[in-house]
PDB file of N, CA, C and O in Angstrom:
ATOM      1  N   MET B   1      41.322  80.087 101.076  1.00  0.00           N
ATOM      2  CA  MET B   1      42.281  80.976 101.698  1.00  0.00           C
ATOM      3  C   MET B   1      41.880  81.172 103.149  1.00  0.00           C
ATOM      4  O   MET B   1      40.742  81.435 103.452  1.00  0.00           O
ATOM      5  N   GLN B   2      42.844  81.052 104.036  1.00  0.00           N
ATOM      6  CA  GLN B   2      42.571  81.224 105.453  1.00  0.00           C
ATOM      7  C   GLN B   2      42.812  82.684 105.824  1.00  0.00           C
ATOM      8  O   GLN B   2      43.670  83.345 105.271  1.00  0.00           O
ATOM      9  N   THR B   3      42.040  83.135 106.776  1.00  0.00           N
ATOM     10  CA  THR B   3      42.258  84.487 107.282  1.00  0.00           C
ATOM     11  C   THR B   3      42.404  84.414 108.786  1.00  0.00           C
ATOM     12  O   THR B   3      41.890  83.527 109.440  1.00  0.00           O
ATOM     13  N   GLY B   4      43.138  85.349 109.313  1.00  0.00           N
ATOM     14  CA  GLY B   4      43.326  85.404 110.750  1.00  0.00           C
ATOM     15  C   GLY B   4      43.140  86.836 111.211  1.00  0.00           C
ATOM     16  O   GLY B   4      43.020  87.746 110.408  1.00  0.00           O
ATOM     17  N   LYS B   5      43.105  87.036 112.484  1.00  0.00           N
ATOM     18  CA  LYS B   5      42.938  88.381 113.032  1.00  0.00           C
ATOM     19  C   LYS B   5      44.274  88.862 113.593  1.00  0.00           C
ATOM     20  O   LYS B   5      44.962  88.143 114.308  1.00  0.00           O
ATOM     21  N   LEU B   6      44.639  90.060 113.216  1.00  0.00           N
ATOM     22  CA  LEU B   6      45.857  90.682 113.723  1.00  0.00           C
ATOM     23  C   LEU B   6      45.501  92.100 114.120  1.00  0.00           C
ATOM     24  O   LEU B   6      45.231  92.937 113.262  1.00  0.00           O
ATOM     25  N   ARG B   7      45.419  92.326 115.406  1.00  0.00           N
ATOM     26  CA  ARG B   7      45.041  93.633 115.943  1.00  0.00           C
ATOM     27  C   ARG B   7      43.712  94.127 115.354  1.00  0.00           C
ATOM     28  O   ARG B   7      43.592  95.255 114.920  1.00  0.00           O
ATOM     29  N   GLY B   8      42.797  93.234 115.263  1.00  0.00           N
ATOM     30  CA  GLY B   8      41.470  93.610 114.808  1.00  0.00           C
ATOM     31  C   GLY B   8      41.334  93.737 113.303  1.00  0.00           C
ATOM     32  O   GLY B   8      40.294  94.122 112.813  1.00  0.00           O
ATOM     33  N   THR B   9      42.376  93.397 112.557  1.00  0.00           N
ATOM     34  CA  THR B   9      42.320  93.505 111.107  1.00  0.00           C
ATOM     35  C   THR B   9      42.395  92.116 110.509  1.00  0.00           C
ATOM     36  O   THR B   9      43.171  91.279 110.944  1.00  0.00           O
ATOM     37  N   SER B  10      41.584  91.844 109.509  1.00  0.00           N
ATOM     38  CA  SER B  10      41.608  90.567 108.832  1.00  0.00           C
ATOM     39  C   SER B  10      42.856  90.503 107.955  1.00  0.00           C
ATOM     40  O   SER B  10      43.101  91.365 107.131  1.00  0.00           O
ATOM     41  N   VAL B  11      43.672  89.451 108.167  1.00  0.00           N
ATOM     42  CA  VAL B  11      44.920  89.304 107.430  1.00  0.00           C
ATOM     43  C   VAL B  11      44.938  87.934 106.793  1.00  0.00           C
ATOM     44  O   VAL B  11      44.671  86.930 107.436  1.00  0.00           O
ATOM     45  N   SER B  12      45.264  87.880 105.531  1.00  0.00           N
ATOM     46  CA  SER B  12      45.350  86.607 104.836  1.00  0.00           C
ATOM     47  C   SER B  12      46.654  85.937 105.218  1.00  0.00           C
ATOM     48  O   SER B  12      47.723  86.513 105.089  1.00  0.00           O
ATOM     49  N   THR B  13      46.578  84.687 105.702  1.00  0.00           N
ATOM     50  CA  THR B  13      47.802  83.977 106.086  1.00  0.00           C
ATOM     51  C   THR B  13      48.608  83.577 104.863  1.00  0.00           C
ATOM     52  O   THR B  13      49.788  83.283 104.971  1.00  0.00           O
ATOM     53  N   ALA B  14      47.987  83.569 103.692  1.00  0.00           N
ATOM     54  CA  ALA B  14      48.727  83.251 102.466  1.00  0.00           C
ATOM     55  C   ALA B  14      49.650  84.398 102.078  1.00  0.00           C
ATOM     56  O   ALA B  14      50.662  84.191 101.415  1.00  0.00           O
ATOM     57  N   ILE B  15      49.349  85.606 102.483  1.00  0.00           N
ATOM     58  CA  ILE B  15      50.164  86.774 102.139  1.00  0.00           C
ATOM     59  C   ILE B  15      51.394  86.880 103.037  1.00  0.00           C
ATOM     60  O   ILE B  15      52.455  87.320 102.600  1.00  0.00           O
ATOM     61  N   LEU B  16      51.295  86.463 104.274  1.00  0.00           N
ATOM     62  CA  LEU B  16      52.385  86.647 105.240  1.00  0.00           C
ATOM     63  C   LEU B  16      53.711  86.011 104.811  1.00  0.00           C
ATOM     64  O   LEU B  16      54.746  86.666 104.916  1.00  0.00           O
ATOM     65  N   PRO B  17      53.750  84.761 104.332  1.00  0.00           N
ATOM     66  CA  PRO B  17      55.044  84.207 103.929  1.00  0.00           C
ATOM     67  C   PRO B  17      55.701  85.018 102.809  1.00  0.00           C
ATOM     68  O   PRO B  17      56.905  85.234 102.812  1.00  0.00           O
ATOM     69  N   GLY B  18      54.936  85.490 101.857  1.00  0.00           N
ATOM     70  CA  GLY B  18      55.480  86.308 100.775  1.00  0.00           C
ATOM     71  C   GLY B  18      55.997  87.634 101.287  1.00  0.00           C
ATOM     72  O   GLY B  18      57.032  88.124 100.845  1.00  0.00           O
ATOM     73  N   ARG B  19      55.291  88.205 102.228  1.00  0.00           N
ATOM     74  CA  ARG B  19      55.716  89.479 102.801  1.00  0.00           C
ATOM     75  C   ARG B  19      57.001  89.294 103.599  1.00  0.00           C
ATOM     76  O   ARG B  19      57.909  90.104 103.503  1.00  0.00           O
ATOM     77  N   LYS B  20      57.058  88.221 104.379  1.00  0.00           N
ATOM     78  CA  LYS B  20      58.266  87.972 105.165  1.00  0.00           C
ATOM     79  C   LYS B  20      59.470  87.767 104.251  1.00  0.00           C
ATOM     80  O   LYS B  20      60.558  88.248 104.519  1.00  0.00           O
ATOM     81  N   LYS B  21      59.252  87.050 103.154  1.00  0.00           N
ATOM     82  CA  LYS B  21      60.328  86.822 102.198  1.00  0.00           C
ATOM     83  C   LYS B  21      60.767  88.151 101.576  1.00  0.00           C
ATOM     84  O   LYS B  21      61.964  88.423 101.450  1.00  0.00           O
ATOM     85  N   ALA B  22      59.813  88.996 101.239  1.00  0.00           N
ATOM     86  CA  ALA B  22      60.130  90.300 100.655  1.00  0.00           C
ATOM     87  C   ALA B  22      60.898  91.165 101.647  1.00  0.00           C
ATOM     88  O   ALA B  22      61.862  91.846 101.279  1.00  0.00           O
ATOM     89  N   GLU B  23      60.487  91.128 102.911  1.00  0.00           N
ATOM     90  CA  GLU B  23      61.195  91.892 103.937  1.00  0.00           C
ATOM     91  C   GLU B  23      62.620  91.374 104.120  1.00  0.00           C
ATOM     92  O   GLU B  23      63.547  92.153 104.300  1.00  0.00           O
ATOM     93  N   GLN B  24      62.782  90.051 104.056  1.00  0.00           N
ATOM     94  CA  GLN B  24      64.112  89.458 104.190  1.00  0.00           C
ATOM     95  C   GLN B  24      64.998  89.883 103.017  1.00  0.00           C
ATOM     96  O   GLN B  24      66.155  90.254 103.216  1.00  0.00           O
ATOM     97  N   VAL B  25      64.462  89.832 101.819  1.00  0.00           N
ATOM     98  CA  VAL B  25      65.220  90.237 100.632  1.00  0.00           C
ATOM     99  C   VAL B  25      65.592  91.708 100.735  1.00  0.00           C
ATOM    100  O   VAL B  25      66.726  92.099 100.439  1.00  0.00           O
ATOM    101  N   LEU B  26      64.653  92.522 101.176  1.00  0.00           N
ATOM    102  CA  LEU B  26      64.907  93.947 101.327  1.00  0.00           C
ATOM    103  C   LEU B  26      65.988  94.207 102.375  1.00  0.00           C
ATOM    104  O   LEU B  26      66.874  95.047 102.178  1.00  0.00           O
ATOM    105  N   GLN B  27      65.954  93.467 103.468  1.00  0.00           N
ATOM    106  CA  GLN B  27      66.959  93.624 104.516  1.00  0.00           C
ATOM    107  C   GLN B  27      68.344  93.202 104.010  1.00  0.00           C
ATOM    108  O   GLN B  27      69.338  93.876 104.274  1.00  0.00           O
ATOM    109  N   GLU B  28      68.414  92.110 103.252  1.00  0.00           N
ATOM    110  CA  GLU B  28      69.683  91.667 102.683  1.00  0.00           C
ATOM    111  C   GLU B  28      70.213  92.699 101.690  1.00  0.00           C
ATOM    112  O   GLU B  28      71.406  93.000 101.670  1.00  0.00           O
ATOM    113  N   TYR B  29      69.313  93.234 100.872  1.00  0.00           N
ATOM    114  CA  TYR B  29      69.702  94.264  99.911  1.00  0.00           C
ATOM    115  C   TYR B  29      70.230  95.494 100.639  1.00  0.00           C
ATOM    116  O   TYR B  29      71.227  96.088 100.228  1.00  0.00           O
ATOM    117  N   SER B  30      69.579  95.871 101.718  1.00  0.00           N
ATOM    118  CA  SER B  30      69.997  97.033 102.497  1.00  0.00           C
ATOM    119  C   SER B  30      71.391  96.828 103.081  1.00  0.00           C
ATOM    120  O   SER B  30      72.237  97.729 103.032  1.00  0.00           O
ATOM    121  N   LYS B  31      71.657  95.633 103.611  1.00  0.00           N
ATOM    122  CA  LYS B  31      72.977  95.332 104.169  1.00  0.00           C
ATOM    123  C   LYS B  31      74.044  95.388 103.078  1.00  0.00           C
ATOM    124  O   LYS B  31      75.136  95.917 103.290  1.00  0.00           O
ATOM    125  N   ARG B  32      73.734  94.828 101.911  1.00  0.00           N
ATOM    126  CA  ARG B  32      74.681  94.833 100.795  1.00  0.00           C
ATOM    127  C   ARG B  32      74.956  96.269 100.335  1.00  0.00           C
ATOM    128  O   ARG B  32      76.089  96.632 100.045  1.00  0.00           O
ATOM    129  N   LEU B  33      73.925  97.077 100.302  1.00  0.00           N
ATOM    130  CA  LEU B  33      74.076  98.471  99.908  1.00  0.00           C
ATOM    131  C   LEU B  33      74.962  99.218 100.902  1.00  0.00           C
ATOM    132  O   LEU B  33      75.839  99.996 100.506  1.00  0.00           O
ATOM    133  N   GLU B  34      74.758  98.984 102.184  1.00  0.00           N
ATOM    134  CA  GLU B  34      75.598  99.614 103.214  1.00  0.00           C
ATOM    135  C   GLU B  34      77.053  99.199 103.042  1.00  0.00           C
ATOM    136  O   GLU B  34      77.964 100.027 103.158  1.00  0.00           O
ATOM    137  N   THR B  35      77.293  97.926 102.748  1.00  0.00           N
ATOM    138  CA  THR B  35      78.650  97.432 102.529  1.00  0.00           C
ATOM    139  C   THR B  35      79.269  98.102 101.306  1.00  0.00           C
ATOM    140  O   THR B  35      80.422  98.542 101.347  1.00  0.00           O
ATOM    141  N   ASP B  36      78.498  98.191 100.227  1.00  0.00           N
ATOM    142  CA  ASP B  36      78.989  98.839  99.005  1.00  0.00           C
ATOM    143  C   ASP B  36      79.344 100.302  99.250  1.00  0.00           C
ATOM    144  O   ASP B  36      80.377 100.796  98.785  1.00  0.00           O
ATOM    145  N   VAL B  37      78.495 100.998  99.984  1.00  0.00           N
ATOM    146  CA  VAL B  37      78.748 102.411 100.289  1.00  0.00           C
ATOM    147  C   VAL B  37      80.007 102.555 101.143  1.00  0.00           C
ATOM    148  O   VAL B  37      80.842 103.432 100.894  1.00  0.00           O
ATOM    149  N   ALA B  38      80.181 101.687 102.127  1.00  0.00           N
ATOM    150  CA  ALA B  38      81.369 101.746 102.982  1.00  0.00           C
ATOM    151  C   ALA B  38      82.635 101.487 102.169  1.00  0.00           C
ATOM    152  O   ALA B  38      83.645 102.186 102.340  1.00  0.00           O
ATOM    153  N   GLU B  39      82.590 100.501 101.277  1.00  0.00           N
ATOM    154  CA  GLU B  39      83.751 100.202 100.436  1.00  0.00           C
ATOM    155  C   GLU B  39      84.078 101.378  99.523  1.00  0.00           C
ATOM    156  O   GLU B  39      85.244 101.765  99.380  1.00  0.00           O
ATOM    157  N   ARG B  40      83.076 101.950  98.908  1.00  0.00           N
ATOM    158  CA  ARG B  40      83.284 103.073  97.985  1.00  0.00           C
ATOM    159  C   ARG B  40      83.814 104.288  98.736  1.00  0.00           C
ATOM    160  O   ARG B  40      84.692 104.996  98.245  1.00  0.00           O
ATOM    161  N   THR B  41      83.298 104.533  99.926  1.00  0.00           N
ATOM    162  CA  THR B  41      83.778 105.645 100.739  1.00  0.00           C
ATOM    163  C   THR B  41      85.247 105.456 101.074  1.00  0.00           C
ATOM    164  O   THR B  41      86.042 106.405 100.991  1.00  0.00           O
ATOM    165  N   HIS B  42      85.634 104.233 101.417  1.00  0.00           N
ATOM    166  CA  HIS B  42      87.031 103.928 101.718  1.00  0.00           C
ATOM    167  C   HIS B  42      87.908 104.184 100.492  1.00  0.00           C
ATOM    168  O   HIS B  42      88.977 104.799 100.592  1.00  0.00           O
ATOM    169  N   GLU B  43      87.451 103.724  99.325  1.00  0.00           N
ATOM    170  CA  GLU B  43      88.210 103.943  98.088  1.00  0.00           C
ATOM    171  C   GLU B  43      88.366 105.429  97.789  1.00  0.00           C
ATOM    172  O   GLU B  43      89.439 105.881  97.392  1.00  0.00           O
ATOM    173  N   LEU B  44      87.299 106.191  97.983  1.00  0.00           N
ATOM    174  CA  LEU B  44      87.354 107.631  97.723  1.00  0.00           C
ATOM    175  C   LEU B  44      88.308 108.339  98.680  1.00  0.00           C
ATOM    176  O   LEU B  44      89.040 109.240  98.272  1.00  0.00           O
ATOM    177  N   ARG B  45      88.307 107.929  99.933  1.00  0.00           N
ATOM    178  CA  ARG B  45      89.239 108.534 100.898  1.00  0.00           C
ATOM    179  C   ARG B  45      90.685 108.239 100.530  1.00  0.00           C
ATOM    180  O   ARG B  45      91.550 109.119 100.609  1.00  0.00           O
ATOM    181  N   GLU B  46      90.961 106.993 100.134  1.00  0.00           N
ATOM    182  CA  GLU B  46      92.313 106.638  99.717  1.00  0.00           C
ATOM    183  C   GLU B  46      92.733 107.443  98.495  1.00  0.00           C
ATOM    184  O   GLU B  46      93.861 107.944  98.424  1.00  0.00           O
ATOM    185  N   THR B  47      91.833 107.575  97.531  1.00  0.00           N
ATOM    186  CA  THR B  47      92.129 108.337  96.318  1.00  0.00           C
ATOM    187  C   THR B  47      92.374 109.804  96.655  1.00  0.00           C
ATOM    188  O   THR B  47      93.292 110.433  96.120  1.00  0.00           O
ATOM    189  N   HIS B  48      91.584 110.349  97.555  1.00  0.00           N
ATOM    190  CA  HIS B  48      91.758 111.743  97.977  1.00  0.00           C
ATOM    191  C   HIS B  48      93.113 111.937  98.651  1.00  0.00           C
ATOM    192  O   HIS B  48      93.828 112.908  98.360  1.00  0.00           O
ATOM    193  N   GLU B  49      93.478 111.031  99.545  1.00  0.00           N
ATOM    194  CA  GLU B  49      94.772 111.128 100.221  1.00  0.00           C
ATOM    195  C   GLU B  49      95.915 111.048  99.219  1.00  0.00           C
ATOM    196  O   GLU B  49      96.903 111.778  99.331  1.00  0.00           O
ATOM    197  N   GLN B  50      95.788 110.175  98.226  1.00  0.00           N
ATOM    198  CA  GLN B  50      96.820 110.053  97.204  1.00  0.00           C
ATOM    199  C   GLN B  50      96.916 111.347  96.388  1.00  0.00           C
ATOM    200  O   GLN B  50      98.017 111.813  96.078  1.00  0.00           O
ATOM    201  N   LEU B  51      95.803 111.934  96.053  1.00  0.00           N
ATOM    202  CA  LEU B  51      95.795 113.189  95.311  1.00  0.00           C
ATOM    203  C   LEU B  51      96.466 114.298  96.116  1.00  0.00           C
ATOM    204  O   LEU B  51      97.255 115.079  95.567  1.00  0.00           O
ATOM    205  N   VAL B  52      96.181 114.373  97.391  1.00  0.00           N
ATOM    206  CA  VAL B  52      96.791 115.388  98.253  1.00  0.00           C
ATOM    207  C   VAL B  52      98.308 115.192  98.296  1.00  0.00           C
ATOM    208  O   VAL B  52      99.075 116.164  98.201  1.00  0.00           O
ATOM    209  N   ARG B  53      98.762 113.931  98.408  1.00  0.00           N
ATOM    210  CA  ARG B  53     100.204 113.654  98.405  1.00  0.00           C
ATOM    211  C   ARG B  53     100.845 114.099  97.098  1.00  0.00           C
ATOM    212  O   ARG B  53     101.918 114.713  97.096  1.00  0.00           O
ATOM    213  N   HIS B  54     100.181 113.821  95.975  1.00  0.00           N
ATOM    214  CA  HIS B  54     100.718 114.223  94.672  1.00  0.00           C
ATOM    215  C   HIS B  54     100.792 115.738  94.546  1.00  0.00           C
ATOM    216  O   HIS B  54     101.766 116.267  94.005  1.00  0.00           O
ATOM    217  N   GLU B  55      99.775 116.416  95.044  1.00  0.00           N
ATOM    218  CA  GLU B  55      99.778 117.882  94.998  1.00  0.00           C
ATOM    219  C   GLU B  55     100.914 118.445  95.852  1.00  0.00           C
ATOM    220  O   GLU B  55     101.591 119.393  95.449  1.00  0.00           O
ATOM    221  N   LYS B  56     101.144 117.859  97.015  1.00  0.00           N
ATOM    222  CA  LYS B  56     102.241 118.316  97.877  1.00  0.00           C
ATOM    223  C   LYS B  56     103.589 118.104  97.194  1.00  0.00           C
ATOM    224  O   LYS B  56     104.469 118.972  97.249  1.00  0.00           O
ATOM    225  N   LEU B  57     103.758 116.961  96.551  1.00  0.00           N
ATOM    226  CA  LEU B  57     105.005 116.694  95.834  1.00  0.00           C
ATOM    227  C   LEU B  57     105.185 117.657  94.674  1.00  0.00           C
ATOM    228  O   LEU B  57     106.309 118.104  94.396  1.00  0.00           O
ATOM    229  N   ALA B  58     104.106 117.999  93.989  1.00  0.00           N
ATOM    230  CA  ALA B  58     104.189 118.951  92.882  1.00  0.00           C
ATOM    231  C   ALA B  58     104.625 120.322  93.380  1.00  0.00           C
ATOM    232  O   ALA B  58     105.488 120.974  92.767  1.00  0.00           O
ATOM    233  N   VAL B  59     104.057 120.760  94.483  1.00  0.00           N
ATOM    234  CA  VAL B  59     104.437 122.054  95.053  1.00  0.00           C
ATOM    235  C   VAL B  59     105.896 122.016  95.499  1.00  0.00           C
ATOM    236  O   VAL B  59     106.657 122.969  95.267  1.00  0.00           O
ATOM    237  N   LEU B  60     106.299 120.938  96.110  1.00  0.00           N
ATOM    238  CA  LEU B  60     107.695 120.796  96.550  1.00  0.00           C
ATOM    239  C   LEU B  60     108.634 120.836  95.343  1.00  0.00           C
ATOM    240  O   LEU B  60     109.690 121.471  95.389  1.00  0.00           O
ATOM    241  N   GLY B  61     108.245 120.185  94.253  1.00  0.00           N
ATOM    242  CA  GLY B  61     109.049 120.213  93.037  1.00  0.00           C
ATOM    243  C   GLY B  61     109.177 121.615  92.469  1.00  0.00           C
ATOM    244  O   GLY B  61     110.250 122.026  92.018  1.00  0.00           O
ATOM    245  N   GLN B  62     108.079 122.360  92.475  1.00  0.00           N
ATOM    246  CA  GLN B  62     108.119 123.749  92.000  1.00  0.00           C
ATOM    247  C   GLN B  62     109.030 124.593  92.877  1.00  0.00           C
ATOM    248  O   GLN B  62     109.810 125.411  92.379  1.00  0.00           O
ATOM    249  N   LEU B  63     108.941 124.401  94.179  1.00  0.00           N
ATOM    250  CA  LEU B  63     109.786 125.142  95.112  1.00  0.00           C
ATOM    251  C   LEU B  63     111.254 124.813  94.883  1.00  0.00           C
ATOM    252  O   LEU B  63     112.106 125.703  94.809  1.00  0.00           O
ATOM    253  N   ALA B  64     111.556 123.526  94.749  1.00  0.00           N
ATOM    254  CA  ALA B  64     112.942 123.106  94.510  1.00  0.00           C
ATOM    255  C   ALA B  64     113.455 123.671  93.185  1.00  0.00           C
ATOM    256  O   ALA B  64     114.604 124.115  93.088  1.00  0.00           O
ATOM    257  N   GLY B  65     112.607 123.688  92.173  1.00  0.00           N
ATOM    258  CA  GLY B  65     112.993 124.260  90.888  1.00  0.00           C
ATOM    259  C   GLY B  65     113.277 125.741  90.996  1.00  0.00           C
ATOM    260  O   GLY B  65     114.245 126.247  90.409  1.00  0.00           O
ATOM    261  N   GLY B  66     112.462 126.455  91.741  1.00  0.00           N
ATOM    262  CA  GLY B  66     112.669 127.897  91.952  1.00  0.00           C
ATOM    263  C   GLY B  66     113.950 128.173  92.709  1.00  0.00           C
ATOM    264  O   GLY B  66     114.717 129.088  92.369  1.00  0.00           O
ATOM    265  N   VAL B  67     114.204 127.385  93.735  1.00  0.00           N
ATOM    266  CA  VAL B  67     115.432 127.559  94.519  1.00  0.00           C
ATOM    267  C   VAL B  67     116.646 127.250  93.655  1.00  0.00           C
ATOM    268  O   VAL B  67     117.641 127.989  93.660  1.00  0.00           O
ATOM    269  N   GLY B  68     116.593 126.175  92.891  1.00  0.00           N
ATOM    270  CA  GLY B  68     117.698 125.824  91.995  1.00  0.00           C
ATOM    271  C   GLY B  68     117.959 126.919  90.978  1.00  0.00           C
ATOM    272  O   GLY B  68     119.110 127.266  90.691  1.00  0.00           O
ATOM    273  N   HIS B  69     116.894 127.479  90.436  1.00  0.00           N
ATOM    274  CA  HIS B  69     117.045 128.570  89.471  1.00  0.00           C
ATOM    275  C   HIS B  69     117.726 129.767  90.116  1.00  0.00           C
ATOM    276  O   HIS B  69     118.621 130.382  89.526  1.00  0.00           O
ATOM    277  N   GLU B  70     117.302 130.114  91.318  1.00  0.00           N
ATOM    278  CA  GLU B  70     117.901 131.260  92.018  1.00  0.00           C
ATOM    279  C   GLU B  70     119.365 131.002  92.367  1.00  0.00           C
ATOM    280  O   GLU B  70     120.177 131.923  92.353  1.00  0.00           O
ATOM    281  N   LEU B  71     119.718 129.772  92.685  1.00  0.00           N
ATOM    282  CA  LEU B  71     121.118 129.459  92.970  1.00  0.00           C
ATOM    283  C   LEU B  71     121.968 129.568  91.714  1.00  0.00           C
ATOM    284  O   LEU B  71     123.115 130.022  91.773  1.00  0.00           O
ATOM    285  N   ARG B  72     121.452 129.155  90.585  1.00  0.00           N
ATOM    286  CA  ARG B  72     122.189 129.221  89.328  1.00  0.00           C
ATOM    287  C   ARG B  72     122.207 130.642  88.768  1.00  0.00           C
ATOM    288  O   ARG B  72     123.169 131.041  88.106  1.00  0.00           O
ATOM    289  N   ASN B  73     121.163 131.390  89.011  1.00  0.00           N
ATOM    290  CA  ASN B  73     121.030 132.738  88.459  1.00  0.00           C
ATOM    291  C   ASN B  73     120.658 133.725  89.577  1.00  0.00           C
ATOM    292  O   ASN B  73     119.516 134.147  89.676  1.00  0.00           O
ATOM    293  N   PRO B  74     121.588 134.076  90.426  1.00  0.00           N
ATOM    294  CA  PRO B  74     121.253 134.961  91.541  1.00  0.00           C
ATOM    295  C   PRO B  74     120.825 136.339  91.032  1.00  0.00           C
ATOM    296  O   PRO B  74     121.224 136.779  89.960  1.00  0.00           O
ATOM    297  N   LEU B  75     120.004 136.985  91.819  1.00  0.00           N
ATOM    298  CA  LEU B  75     119.584 138.344  91.481  1.00  0.00           C
ATOM    299  C   LEU B  75     120.769 139.280  91.625  1.00  0.00           C
ATOM    300  O   LEU B  75     121.525 139.216  92.593  1.00  0.00           O
ATOM    301  N   ARG B  76     120.937 140.168  90.670  1.00  0.00           N
ATOM    302  CA  ARG B  76     122.072 141.095  90.722  1.00  0.00           C
ATOM    303  C   ARG B  76     121.531 142.483  90.992  1.00  0.00           C
ATOM    304  O   ARG B  76     120.621 142.959  90.350  1.00  0.00           O
ATOM    305  N   LYS B  77     122.129 143.117  91.938  1.00  0.00           N
ATOM    306  CA  LYS B  77     121.710 144.497  92.264  1.00  0.00           C
ATOM    307  C   LYS B  77     122.859 145.434  92.109  1.00  0.00           C
ATOM    308  O   LYS B  77     123.967 145.216  92.301  1.00  0.00           O
TER     309      LYS B  77
END
């Protein structure tokens, strides 16, 4: 096994290729994770917007139903 000096510390040159490969794999995993998080965040925002639209339509339907009821059955005083 060969050893070299790196900033005054003995470092095995046999370890460096494995470490570089591990760092590369970790970096690729990190990028993939960031992509997954961005995609999921986008999906959640779309779902939230759709839910808000449905809630607005539900409220509008209730309002229209109330108005229709009042037109058919006006309050008598």
